[in-house]
Coordinates of N, CA and C in Angstrom, one line a residue:
Chain A
A1 N -0.7 15.0 10.8 CA -0.9 14.1 9.6 C 0.4 13.3 9.5
Q2 N 0.3 12.1 9.0 CA 1.4 11.3 8.8 C 2.0 11.6 7.4
K3 N 3.4 11.4 7.3 CA 4.0 11.7 6.1 C 5.2 10.7 6.0
I4 N 5.4 10.2 4.8 CA 6.5 9.3 4.5 C 7.4 9.9 3.4
T5 N 8.7 10.0 3.5 CA 9.6 10.5 2.5 C 10.6 9.5 2.1
Q6 N 10.6 9.2 0.8 CA 11.6 8.4 0.2 C 12.4 9.2 -0.7
T7 N 13.7 9.5 -0.4 CA 14.4 10.6 -1.1 C 15.1 10.0 -2.4
Q8 N 15.2 8.7 -2.5 CA 15.9 8.1 -3.7 C 14.9 7.7 -4.7
P9 N 14.7 8.5 -5.8 CA 13.8 8.0 -6.9 C 14.3 6.7 -7.5
G10 N 15.6 6.6 -7.7 CA 16.2 5.4 -8.3 C 17.5 5.0 -7.7
M11 N 17.7 3.7 -7.6 CA 19.0 3.2 -7.1 C 19.5 2.0 -8.0
F12 N 20.8 1.9 -8.1 CA 21.4 0.8 -8.8 C 22.3 0.0 -7.8
V13 N 22.3 -1.3 -7.9 CA 23.1 -2.1 -7.1 C 23.6 -3.3 -7.9
Q14 N 24.8 -3.7 -7.6 CA 25.4 -4.8 -8.3 C 24.9 -6.1 -7.7
E15 N 24.6 -7.1 -8.6 CA 24.1 -8.4 -8.1 C 25.1 -8.9 -7.0
K16 N 24.5 -9.4 -5.9 CA 25.1 -10.0 -4.8 C 25.6 -9.0 -3.8
E17 N 25.5 -7.7 -4.1 CA 25.8 -6.7 -3.1 C 24.6 -6.4 -2.3
A18 N 24.9 -5.7 -1.1 CA 23.8 -5.2 -0.3 C 23.4 -3.8 -0.7
V19 N 22.1 -3.4 -0.4 CA 21.7 -2.1 -0.8 C 20.7 -1.6 0.3
T20 N 20.8 -0.3 0.6 CA 19.9 0.3 1.6 C 19.0 1.3 0.9
L21 N 17.7 1.2 1.1 CA 16.7 2.1 0.6 C 16.2 2.9 1.8
D22 N 16.2 4.3 1.6 CA 15.9 5.2 2.7 C 14.5 5.5 2.8
C23 N 14.1 5.6 4.1 CA 12.7 6.0 4.4 C 12.7 6.8 5.7
T24 N 12.2 8.0 5.6 CA 11.9 8.8 6.9 C 10.5 9.1 7.0
Y25 N 10.0 9.3 8.2 CA 8.6 9.4 8.4 C 8.4 10.5 9.5
D26 N 7.2 11.0 9.5 CA 6.8 12.1 10.4 C 5.4 11.7 10.9
T27 N 5.3 11.6 12.2 CA 4.0 11.4 12.9 C 4.1 11.9 14.3
S28 N 2.9 12.2 14.8 CA 2.8 12.6 16.2 C 2.3 11.5 17.1
D29 N 2.0 10.3 16.4 CA 1.5 9.2 17.1 C 2.6 8.5 17.9
Q30 N 2.3 7.9 19.0 CA 3.3 7.2 19.8 C 3.4 5.7 19.3
S31 N 2.2 5.2 18.9 CA 2.1 3.8 18.4 C 1.9 3.8 16.9
Y32 N 2.8 3.2 16.2 CA 2.6 3.2 14.7 C 3.4 2.0 14.2
G33 N 3.1 1.6 13.0 CA 3.8 0.5 12.3 C 4.4 1.0 11.0
L34 N 5.5 0.4 10.6 CA 6.2 0.8 9.4 C 6.3 -0.5 8.5
F35 N 5.9 -0.4 7.3 CA 5.9 -1.5 6.3 C 6.7 -1.2 5.1
W36 N 7.2 -2.2 4.5 CA 7.9 -2.1 3.2 C 7.1 -3.1 2.2
Y37 N 6.8 -2.5 1.1 CA 6.2 -3.3 0.0 C 7.1 -3.3 -1.2
K38 N 7.1 -4.3 -2.0 CA 7.8 -4.4 -3.3 C 6.7 -4.5 -4.4
Q39 N 7.0 -3.7 -5.4 CA 6.1 -3.7 -6.6 C 6.9 -4.0 -7.8
P40 N 6.9 -5.3 -8.3 CA 7.6 -5.6 -9.5 C 6.9 -5.0 -10.7
S41 N 7.5 -5.1 -11.9 CA 7.0 -4.5 -13.1 C 5.6 -5.1 -13.4
S42 N 5.3 -6.3 -12.9 CA 4.0 -6.9 -13.1 C 2.9 -6.2 -12.4
G43 N 3.2 -5.4 -11.4 CA 2.3 -4.4 -10.8 C 1.7 -4.8 -9.4
E44 N 1.9 -6.0 -9.0 CA 1.3 -6.4 -7.7 C 2.1 -5.8 -6.5
M45 N 1.4 -5.7 -5.4 CA 2.1 -5.2 -4.2 C 2.4 -6.3 -3.3
I46 N 3.7 -6.5 -2.9 CA 4.1 -7.7 -2.2 C 4.6 -7.2 -0.8
F47 N 4.1 -7.6 0.3 CA 4.5 -7.2 1.6 C 5.9 -7.9 1.9
L48 N 6.8 -7.1 2.4 CA 8.2 -7.6 2.7 C 8.4 -7.7 4.2
I49 N 8.2 -6.6 4.9 CA 8.7 -6.6 6.3 C 7.9 -5.5 7.1
Y50 N 7.8 -5.7 8.4 CA 7.0 -4.9 9.3 C 7.9 -4.5 10.5
Q51 N 7.8 -3.3 11.0 CA 8.4 -2.9 12.2 C 7.4 -2.1 13.1
G52 N 7.2 -2.5 14.3 CA 6.4 -1.7 15.2 C 7.2 -0.7 15.9
S53 N 6.5 0.4 16.3 CA 7.2 1.5 16.9 C 7.8 1.1 18.3
Y54 N 7.2 0.1 18.9 CA 7.7 -0.3 20.3 C 8.6 -1.5 20.2
D55 N 8.8 -2.0 19.0 CA 9.7 -3.2 18.9 C 11.1 -2.7 19.2
E56 N 11.8 -3.5 20.1 CA 13.1 -3.1 20.5 C 14.2 -3.5 19.5
Q57 N 13.9 -4.6 18.8 CA 14.9 -5.1 17.8 C 14.4 -4.8 16.4
N58 N 15.4 -4.6 15.5 CA 15.1 -4.4 14.1 C 14.5 -5.6 13.5
A59 N 13.5 -5.5 12.7 CA 12.9 -6.6 12.0 C 13.8 -7.2 11.0
T60 N 13.7 -8.5 10.8 CA 14.4 -9.2 9.7 C 13.4 -10.2 9.1
E61 N 13.5 -10.4 7.8 CA 12.8 -11.4 7.1 C 13.7 -11.9 5.9
G62 N 14.4 -13.0 6.2 CA 15.2 -13.5 5.1 C 16.3 -12.5 4.8
R63 N 16.4 -12.1 3.5 CA 17.4 -11.2 3.0 C 17.0 -9.7 3.3
Y64 N 15.8 -9.5 3.9 CA 15.4 -8.1 4.2 C 15.6 -7.8 5.7
S65 N 16.1 -6.7 5.9 CA 16.1 -6.2 7.3 C 15.7 -4.7 7.3
L66 N 15.3 -4.3 8.5 CA 14.8 -2.9 8.6 C 15.7 -2.2 9.6
N67 N 16.4 -1.2 9.2 CA 17.2 -0.4 10.1 C 16.4 0.7 10.7
F68 N 15.8 0.4 11.9 CA 14.9 1.3 12.5 C 15.6 2.2 13.5
Q69 N 15.6 3.5 13.3 CA 16.1 4.5 14.2 C 15.0 5.5 14.6
K70 N 14.4 5.2 15.7 CA 13.2 5.9 16.2 C 13.5 7.3 16.4
A71 N 14.6 7.7 17.0 CA 14.8 9.1 17.3 C 15.0 9.9 16.1
R72 N 15.6 9.3 15.0 CA 15.8 10.0 13.8 C 14.5 9.8 12.9
K73 N 13.6 9.0 13.3 CA 12.4 8.8 12.5 C 12.7 8.2 11.1
S74 N 13.6 7.2 11.1 CA 13.9 6.6 9.9 C 13.7 5.1 10.0
A75 N 13.4 4.5 8.8 CA 13.1 3.1 8.8 C 13.6 2.5 7.4
N76 N 14.9 2.4 7.3 CA 15.5 2.1 6.0 C 15.5 0.6 5.8
L77 N 15.2 0.2 4.6 CA 15.2 -1.2 4.2 C 16.6 -1.6 3.7
V78 N 17.1 -2.7 4.2 CA 18.4 -3.2 3.8 C 18.1 -4.6 3.1
I79 N 18.6 -4.7 1.8 CA 18.5 -5.9 1.1 C 19.9 -6.5 1.0
S80 N 20.1 -7.7 1.5 CA 21.4 -8.3 1.4 C 21.5 -9.2 0.1
A81 N 22.7 -9.4 -0.4 CA 22.9 -10.3 -1.5 C 21.9 -10.1 -2.6
S82 N 21.9 -8.9 -3.2 CA 20.9 -8.6 -4.2 C 20.8 -9.6 -5.3
Q83 N 19.6 -9.8 -5.8 CA 19.3 -10.7 -6.9 C 18.7 -10.0 -8.0
L84 N 18.8 -10.5 -9.2 CA 18.1 -9.8 -10.4 C 16.6 -9.6 -10.1
G85 N 16.0 -10.6 -9.5 CA 14.6 -10.5 -9.2 C 14.2 -9.5 -8.2
D86 N 15.2 -8.8 -7.6 CA 14.9 -7.7 -6.6 C 14.6 -6.4 -7.4
S87 N 14.9 -6.4 -8.7 CA 14.6 -5.2 -9.4 C 13.1 -4.9 -9.4
A88 N 12.7 -3.7 -8.8 CA 11.3 -3.4 -8.6 C 11.2 -2.0 -8.0
M89 N 10.0 -1.6 -7.8 CA 9.7 -0.4 -7.0 C 9.5 -0.8 -5.6
Y90 N 10.0 0.0 -4.7 CA 9.9 -0.4 -3.2 C 9.2 0.8 -2.5
F91 N 8.2 0.5 -1.8 CA 7.4 1.5 -1.1 C 7.5 1.3 0.4
C92 N 7.8 2.4 1.1 CA 7.7 2.5 2.5 C 6.3 3.0 2.9
A93 N 5.7 2.5 3.9 CA 4.4 2.9 4.3 C 4.3 2.9 5.9
M94 N 3.4 3.7 6.4 CA 3.2 3.8 7.8 C 1.7 3.8 8.2
R95 N 1.4 3.3 9.3 CA 0.0 3.5 9.8 C 0.0 3.6 11.3
E96 N -1.0 4.3 11.8 CA -1.2 4.3 13.3 C -1.6 2.9 13.7
E97 N -1.2 2.6 15.0 CA -1.5 1.3 15.5 C -2.5 1.3 16.6
A98 N -2.6 2.4 17.3 CA -3.6 2.4 18.4 C -5.0 2.5 17.8
Y99 N -5.8 1.6 18.2 CA -7.2 1.6 17.6 C -7.9 2.8 18.1
S100 N -8.4 3.6 17.2 CA -9.2 4.8 17.7 C -10.4 5.0 16.9
G101 N -11.1 3.8 16.6 CA -12.3 3.9 15.9 C -12.1 3.9 14.4
A102 N -13.1 4.4 13.7 CA -13.0 4.5 12.2 C -11.8 5.4 11.8
G103 N -11.1 4.9 10.8 CA -9.9 5.6 10.4 C -8.6 4.9 10.7
S104 N -8.7 4.0 11.6 CA -7.5 3.3 12.0 C -7.0 2.4 11.0
Y105 N -5.7 2.1 11.0 CA -5.0 1.1 10.2 C -4.9 1.5 8.7
Q106 N -5.1 2.8 8.4 CA -4.9 3.3 7.1 C -3.3 3.3 6.9
L107 N -2.9 3.0 5.7 CA -1.5 3.1 5.3 C -1.3 4.5 4.6
T108 N -0.2 5.1 4.9 CA 0.3 6.3 4.2 C 1.6 5.9 3.5
F109 N 1.6 6.0 2.2 CA 2.7 5.6 1.4 C 3.7 6.7 1.0
G110 N 5.0 6.3 0.8 CA 5.9 7.2 0.2 C 5.8 7.1 -1.3
K111 N 6.6 7.8 -2.0 CA 6.5 7.8 -3.5 C 7.3 6.7 -4.1
G112 N 8.1 6.0 -3.3 CA 8.8 4.8 -3.8 C 10.2 5.1 -4.3
T113 N 11.0 4.0 -4.4 CA 12.3 4.0 -4.9 C 12.4 2.8 -5.9
K114 N 12.9 3.2 -7.1 CA 13.0 2.1 -8.1 C 14.4 1.5 -8.0
L115 N 14.5 0.3 -7.7 CA 15.8 -0.4 -7.6 C 16.1 -1.2 -8.8
S116 N 17.2 -1.0 -9.3 CA 17.7 -1.8 -10.5 C 18.9 -2.6 -10.1
V117 N 18.9 -3.9 -10.3 CA 20.0 -4.8 -9.9 C 20.8 -5.1 -11.2
I118 N 22.1 -4.8 -11.2 CA 22.9 -5.0 -12.4 C 23.6 -6.3 -12.3
P119 N 23.6 -7.1 -13.4 CA 24.3 -8.4 -13.3 C 25.8 -8.2 -13.3
Chain B
N1 N -6.6 -20.7 -1.6 CA -6.9 -19.5 -0.9 C -6.6 -18.3 -1.9
A2 N -7.7 -17.6 -2.4 CA -7.5 -16.6 -3.4 C -7.0 -15.3 -2.9
G3 N -7.2 -15.0 -1.6 CA -6.8 -13.7 -1.1 C -7.7 -12.6 -1.4
V4 N -7.2 -11.5 -2.1 CA -8.0 -10.4 -2.6 C -8.1 -10.5 -4.1
T5 N -9.3 -10.5 -4.6 CA -9.6 -10.6 -6.0 C -10.2 -9.4 -6.6
Q6 N -9.6 -8.8 -7.6 CA -10.1 -7.6 -8.2 C -10.5 -7.9 -9.7
T7 N -11.7 -7.4 -10.1 CA -12.1 -7.5 -11.5 C -12.7 -6.2 -11.9
P8 N -12.5 -5.7 -13.2 CA -11.6 -6.4 -14.2 C -10.2 -6.0 -13.9
K9 N -9.3 -6.6 -14.7 CA -7.9 -6.2 -14.6 C -7.6 -5.0 -15.5
F10 N -8.3 -4.8 -16.5 CA -8.1 -3.7 -17.4 C -9.5 -3.2 -17.9
R11 N -9.5 -1.8 -18.1 CA -10.8 -1.3 -18.6 C -10.5 0.1 -19.2
I12 N -11.2 0.3 -20.3 CA -11.1 1.6 -21.0 C -12.5 2.2 -20.9
L13 N -12.7 3.4 -20.4 CA -14.0 4.1 -20.4 C -13.9 5.4 -21.2
K14 N -15.1 5.7 -21.6 CA -15.2 7.1 -22.2 C -15.6 8.1 -21.1
I15 N -15.2 9.3 -21.4 CA -15.5 10.4 -20.4 C -17.1 10.4 -20.2
G16 N -17.5 10.4 -18.9 CA -18.9 10.5 -18.6 C -19.5 9.2 -18.3
Q17 N -18.8 8.1 -18.7 CA -19.4 6.8 -18.4 C -19.2 6.4 -16.9
S18 N -19.9 5.4 -16.5 CA -19.8 4.9 -15.1 C -19.4 3.5 -15.1
M19 N -18.8 3.1 -14.0 CA -18.5 1.6 -13.9 C -18.2 1.3 -12.4
T20 N -18.2 0.0 -12.1 CA -18.0 -0.5 -10.8 C -16.8 -1.4 -10.8
L21 N -15.8 -1.1 -10.0 CA -14.6 -2.0 -9.8 C -15.0 -3.0 -8.7
Q22 N -14.8 -4.2 -8.9 CA -15.2 -5.2 -7.9 C -14.0 -5.7 -7.1
C23 N -14.2 -5.9 -5.9 CA -13.2 -6.4 -4.9 C -13.8 -7.4 -4.0
A24 N -13.2 -8.6 -3.9 CA -13.7 -9.6 -2.9 C -12.5 -10.2 -2.2
Q25 N -12.6 -10.5 -0.9 CA -11.6 -11.1 -0.1 C -12.2 -12.3 0.6
D26 N -11.4 -13.4 0.7 CA -11.9 -14.6 1.4 C -11.1 -14.9 2.7
M27 N -10.5 -13.9 3.3 CA -9.8 -14.0 4.5 C -10.5 -13.6 5.7
N28 N -11.8 -13.2 5.6 CA -12.6 -12.8 6.7 C -12.0 -11.6 7.4
H29 N -11.4 -10.7 6.6 CA -10.8 -9.5 7.2 C -11.9 -8.4 7.4
N30 N -11.7 -7.7 8.6 CA -12.7 -6.7 8.9 C -12.5 -5.5 8.0
Y31 N -11.2 -5.1 7.8 CA -10.9 -3.8 7.1 C -10.6 -4.0 5.6
M32 N -11.2 -3.1 4.8 CA -10.9 -3.1 3.4 C -10.7 -1.7 2.9
Y33 N -9.9 -1.6 1.9 CA -9.4 -0.3 1.4 C -9.4 -0.2 -0.1
W34 N -9.6 1.0 -0.6 CA -9.4 1.2 -2.1 C -8.3 2.3 -2.2
Y35 N -7.3 2.0 -3.0 CA -6.2 3.0 -3.3 C -6.2 3.3 -4.8
R36 N -5.6 4.4 -5.1 CA -5.3 4.6 -6.5 C -3.8 4.9 -6.6
Q37 N -3.2 4.5 -7.7 CA -1.7 4.8 -7.9 C -1.6 5.4 -9.3
D38 N -1.1 6.7 -9.2 CA -0.9 7.4 -10.4 C 0.6 7.2 -10.8
P39 N 1.0 7.3 -12.1 CA 2.3 7.0 -12.6 C 3.4 7.7 -11.8
G40 N 4.4 6.9 -11.3 CA 5.5 7.4 -10.6 C 5.2 7.9 -9.2
M41 N 4.0 7.5 -8.7 CA 3.6 7.9 -7.3 C 3.3 6.7 -6.4
G42 N 3.2 7.0 -5.1 CA 2.8 6.0 -4.2 C 1.3 5.9 -4.3
L43 N 0.7 5.0 -3.4 CA -0.7 4.8 -3.4 C -1.4 5.8 -2.5
K44 N -2.6 6.3 -2.9 CA -3.4 7.2 -2.2 C -4.7 6.6 -1.8
L45 N -5.2 6.7 -0.6 CA -6.4 6.1 -0.1 C -7.6 6.8 -0.6
I46 N -8.5 6.1 -1.2 CA -9.8 6.7 -1.7 C -10.9 6.5 -0.7
Y47 N -11.2 5.3 -0.3 CA -12.2 5.0 0.7 C -11.7 3.8 1.5
Y48 N -12.3 3.6 2.6 CA -12.0 2.4 3.4 C -13.2 2.0 4.2
S49 N -13.2 0.8 4.7 CA -14.3 0.3 5.5 C -13.8 -0.6 6.7
V50 N -14.3 -0.4 7.8 CA -13.9 -1.1 9.0 C -14.8 -2.3 9.3
G51 N -15.8 -2.5 8.5 CA -16.7 -3.6 8.6 C -18.0 -3.4 7.8
A52 N -18.8 -4.5 7.6 CA -20.0 -4.4 6.8 C -20.9 -3.2 7.3
G53 N -21.3 -2.4 6.3 CA -22.2 -1.3 6.6 C -21.5 0.0 7.0
I54 N -20.1 -0.1 7.2 CA -19.4 1.1 7.6 C -18.3 1.5 6.6
T55 N -18.4 2.7 6.1 CA -17.4 3.2 5.1 C -17.0 4.6 5.5
D56 N -15.9 5.0 5.0 CA -15.5 6.4 5.2 C -14.5 6.8 4.2
K57 N -14.4 8.1 4.0 CA -13.5 8.7 3.0 C -12.1 8.7 3.4
G58 N -11.2 8.5 2.3 CA -9.8 8.6 2.5 C -9.3 10.0 2.0
E59 N -8.1 10.0 1.5 CA -7.5 11.2 1.1 C -8.1 11.8 -0.2
V60 N -8.5 10.9 -1.2 CA -8.9 11.4 -2.5 C -10.3 10.8 -2.9
P61 N -11.4 11.1 -2.2 CA -12.6 10.4 -2.4 C -13.5 11.0 -3.6
N62 N -13.2 12.2 -4.0 CA -14.1 12.8 -5.0 C -14.2 12.1 -6.3
G63 N -15.4 11.9 -6.7 CA -15.7 11.1 -7.9 C -15.9 9.7 -7.8
Y64 N -15.9 9.2 -6.5 CA -16.0 7.8 -6.2 C -17.1 7.5 -5.1
N65 N -17.6 6.3 -5.1 CA -18.5 5.9 -4.1 C -18.2 4.4 -3.8
V66 N -18.5 4.0 -2.5 CA -18.3 2.6 -2.1 C -19.5 2.2 -1.3
S67 N -19.6 0.9 -1.2 CA -20.6 0.2 -0.3 C -19.9 -1.0 0.3
R68 N -20.4 -1.4 1.4 CA -19.9 -2.7 2.0 C -21.1 -3.4 2.7
S69 N -21.7 -4.2 1.9 CA -22.9 -4.9 2.4 C -22.5 -6.2 3.0
T70 N -21.4 -6.8 2.7 CA -20.9 -8.0 3.3 C -19.5 -7.8 3.7
T71 N -19.0 -8.7 4.5 CA -17.6 -8.7 4.9 C -16.7 -8.9 3.7
E72 N -17.1 -9.7 2.8 CA -16.2 -10.2 1.7 C -16.1 -9.1 0.6
D73 N -17.1 -8.3 0.3 CA -17.1 -7.5 -0.9 C -17.0 -6.0 -0.6
F74 N -16.3 -5.3 -1.5 CA -16.1 -3.9 -1.3 C -16.0 -3.2 -2.7
P75 N -17.1 -3.0 -3.4 CA -17.0 -2.5 -4.7 C -16.8 -1.0 -4.7
L76 N -16.1 -0.5 -5.7 CA -15.8 1.0 -5.9 C -16.6 1.4 -7.1
R77 N -17.4 2.5 -7.0 CA -18.2 3.0 -8.1 C -17.6 4.3 -8.6
L78 N -17.4 4.4 -9.9 CA -17.0 5.6 -10.5 C -18.2 6.2 -11.3
E79 N -18.6 7.4 -10.9 CA -19.7 8.0 -11.6 C -19.1 9.1 -12.5
L80 N -19.6 9.2 -13.7 CA -19.2 10.3 -14.6 C -17.7 10.4 -14.7
A81 N -17.1 9.3 -15.3 CA -15.6 9.2 -15.4 C -15.0 10.4 -16.0
A82 N -13.8 10.8 -15.5 CA -13.1 11.9 -16.0 C -11.6 11.5 -16.3
P83 N -10.9 12.1 -17.2 CA -9.6 11.7 -17.5 C -8.7 11.7 -16.3
S84 N -8.9 12.5 -15.3 CA -8.1 12.5 -14.1 C -8.2 11.3 -13.2
Q85 N -9.2 10.4 -13.6 CA -9.4 9.2 -12.9 C -8.6 8.0 -13.6
T86 N -7.9 8.3 -14.6 CA -7.0 7.3 -15.2 C -5.9 7.0 -14.2
S87 N -5.9 5.7 -13.8 CA -5.0 5.3 -12.8 C -5.0 3.8 -12.6
V88 N -4.2 3.3 -11.7 CA -4.3 1.9 -11.4 C -4.9 1.8 -10.0
Y89 N -5.9 1.0 -9.8 CA -6.7 0.9 -8.6 C -6.4 -0.4 -7.9
F90 N -6.1 -0.2 -6.6 CA -5.8 -1.4 -5.8 C -6.8 -1.5 -4.6
C91 N -7.3 -2.7 -4.4 CA -8.1 -3.0 -3.3 C -7.2 -3.8 -2.3
A92 N -7.4 -3.6 -1.0 CA -6.6 -4.3 0.0 C -7.5 -4.6 1.2
S93 N -7.1 -5.6 1.9 CA -7.8 -5.9 3.2 C -6.8 -6.2 4.3
S94 N -7.3 -6.1 5.5 CA -6.4 -6.5 6.6 C -7.3 -6.9 7.8
P95 N -6.7 -7.7 8.7 CA -7.5 -8.0 9.9 C -7.3 -6.9 10.9
R96 N -8.2 -7.0 11.9 CA -8.1 -5.9 12.9 C -7.0 -6.3 14.0
V97 N -5.8 -6.4 13.5 CA -4.7 -6.7 14.3 C -3.5 -5.8 13.9
S98 N -2.9 -5.1 14.8 CA -2.1 -4.0 14.5 C -0.8 -4.4 13.7
N99 N -0.3 -5.6 14.0 CA 1.0 -5.9 13.3 C 0.9 -6.7 12.0
Q100 N -0.3 -6.8 11.5 CA -0.6 -7.6 10.3 C -0.7 -6.6 9.1
P101 N 0.0 -7.0 8.0 CA 0.0 -6.2 6.8 C -1.3 -6.2 6.1
Q102 N -1.5 -5.2 5.2 CA -2.6 -5.2 4.3 C -2.2 -6.1 3.1
H103 N -3.2 -6.9 2.7 CA -3.1 -7.8 1.5 C -3.7 -7.1 0.3
F104 N -3.0 -7.0 -0.7 CA -3.5 -6.3 -1.9 C -3.9 -7.2 -3.0
G105 N -4.9 -6.8 -3.8 CA -5.3 -7.4 -5.0 C -4.3 -7.1 -6.1
D106 N -4.4 -7.6 -7.3 CA -3.5 -7.4 -8.3 C -3.7 -6.1 -9.1
G107 N -4.7 -5.3 -8.8 CA -5.0 -4.0 -9.4 C -5.8 -4.1 -10.6
T108 N -6.5 -2.9 -10.8 CA -7.3 -2.7 -12.0 C -6.7 -1.5 -12.7
R109 N -6.3 -1.7 -14.0 CA -5.7 -0.5 -14.8 C -6.8 0.1 -15.5
L110 N -7.1 1.3 -15.2 CA -8.3 2.0 -15.8 C -7.8 3.2 -16.6
S111 N -8.3 3.3 -17.8 CA -8.0 4.5 -18.7 C -9.3 5.1 -19.1
I112 N -9.4 6.5 -18.9 CA -10.5 7.2 -19.3 C -10.1 8.1 -20.5
L113 N -10.8 7.9 -21.6 CA -10.5 8.6 -22.9 C -11.6 9.4 -23.4

């Protein structure tokens, strides 16, 4: 069974500073994908970044980057130059990638980290 | 392009009542999902569908039913609502491509009193 662990219930960061949100995962699958979603106080789920298990380079999307350490089974999200609008819940999620019929592509979510950006 | 549309946005039910949460997507995605999010928690999968006419249970299916008669629509039915079903419900869809994310609707906030 897949499992996602986010050990930081809450984090504070000063505006314009960088912050790292931790995510560790557990899976027996060889092919999987890791996702980060942002959930602002308005409630919607916003996709931020994706990392495939076979990707050799860490994923980057604008101010977001993913520090992927496969041997340690970690996929930490790094947000550079934090902005007030980054204050939100952040969820790490994983899914198997190899199509194996019904049941594929389900996401397993962590419990989330609440990030607060301080002006 | 509307993406994933959920209705209603808010609903209050009495214990024992039934209702259907609607979900529609206009991206021609094969896969659709229903999640629930309890306070302070991540999302848990209720049911999913890999195509019209095909549905299967997720992690927390008890008390719910789904159907998928078309590619676009994936309604979630609550029968005999219970206080434990008070939650925020998210519908999502994704294409059958491994590196593409799931797209989420804005959620339905449901309270059972």
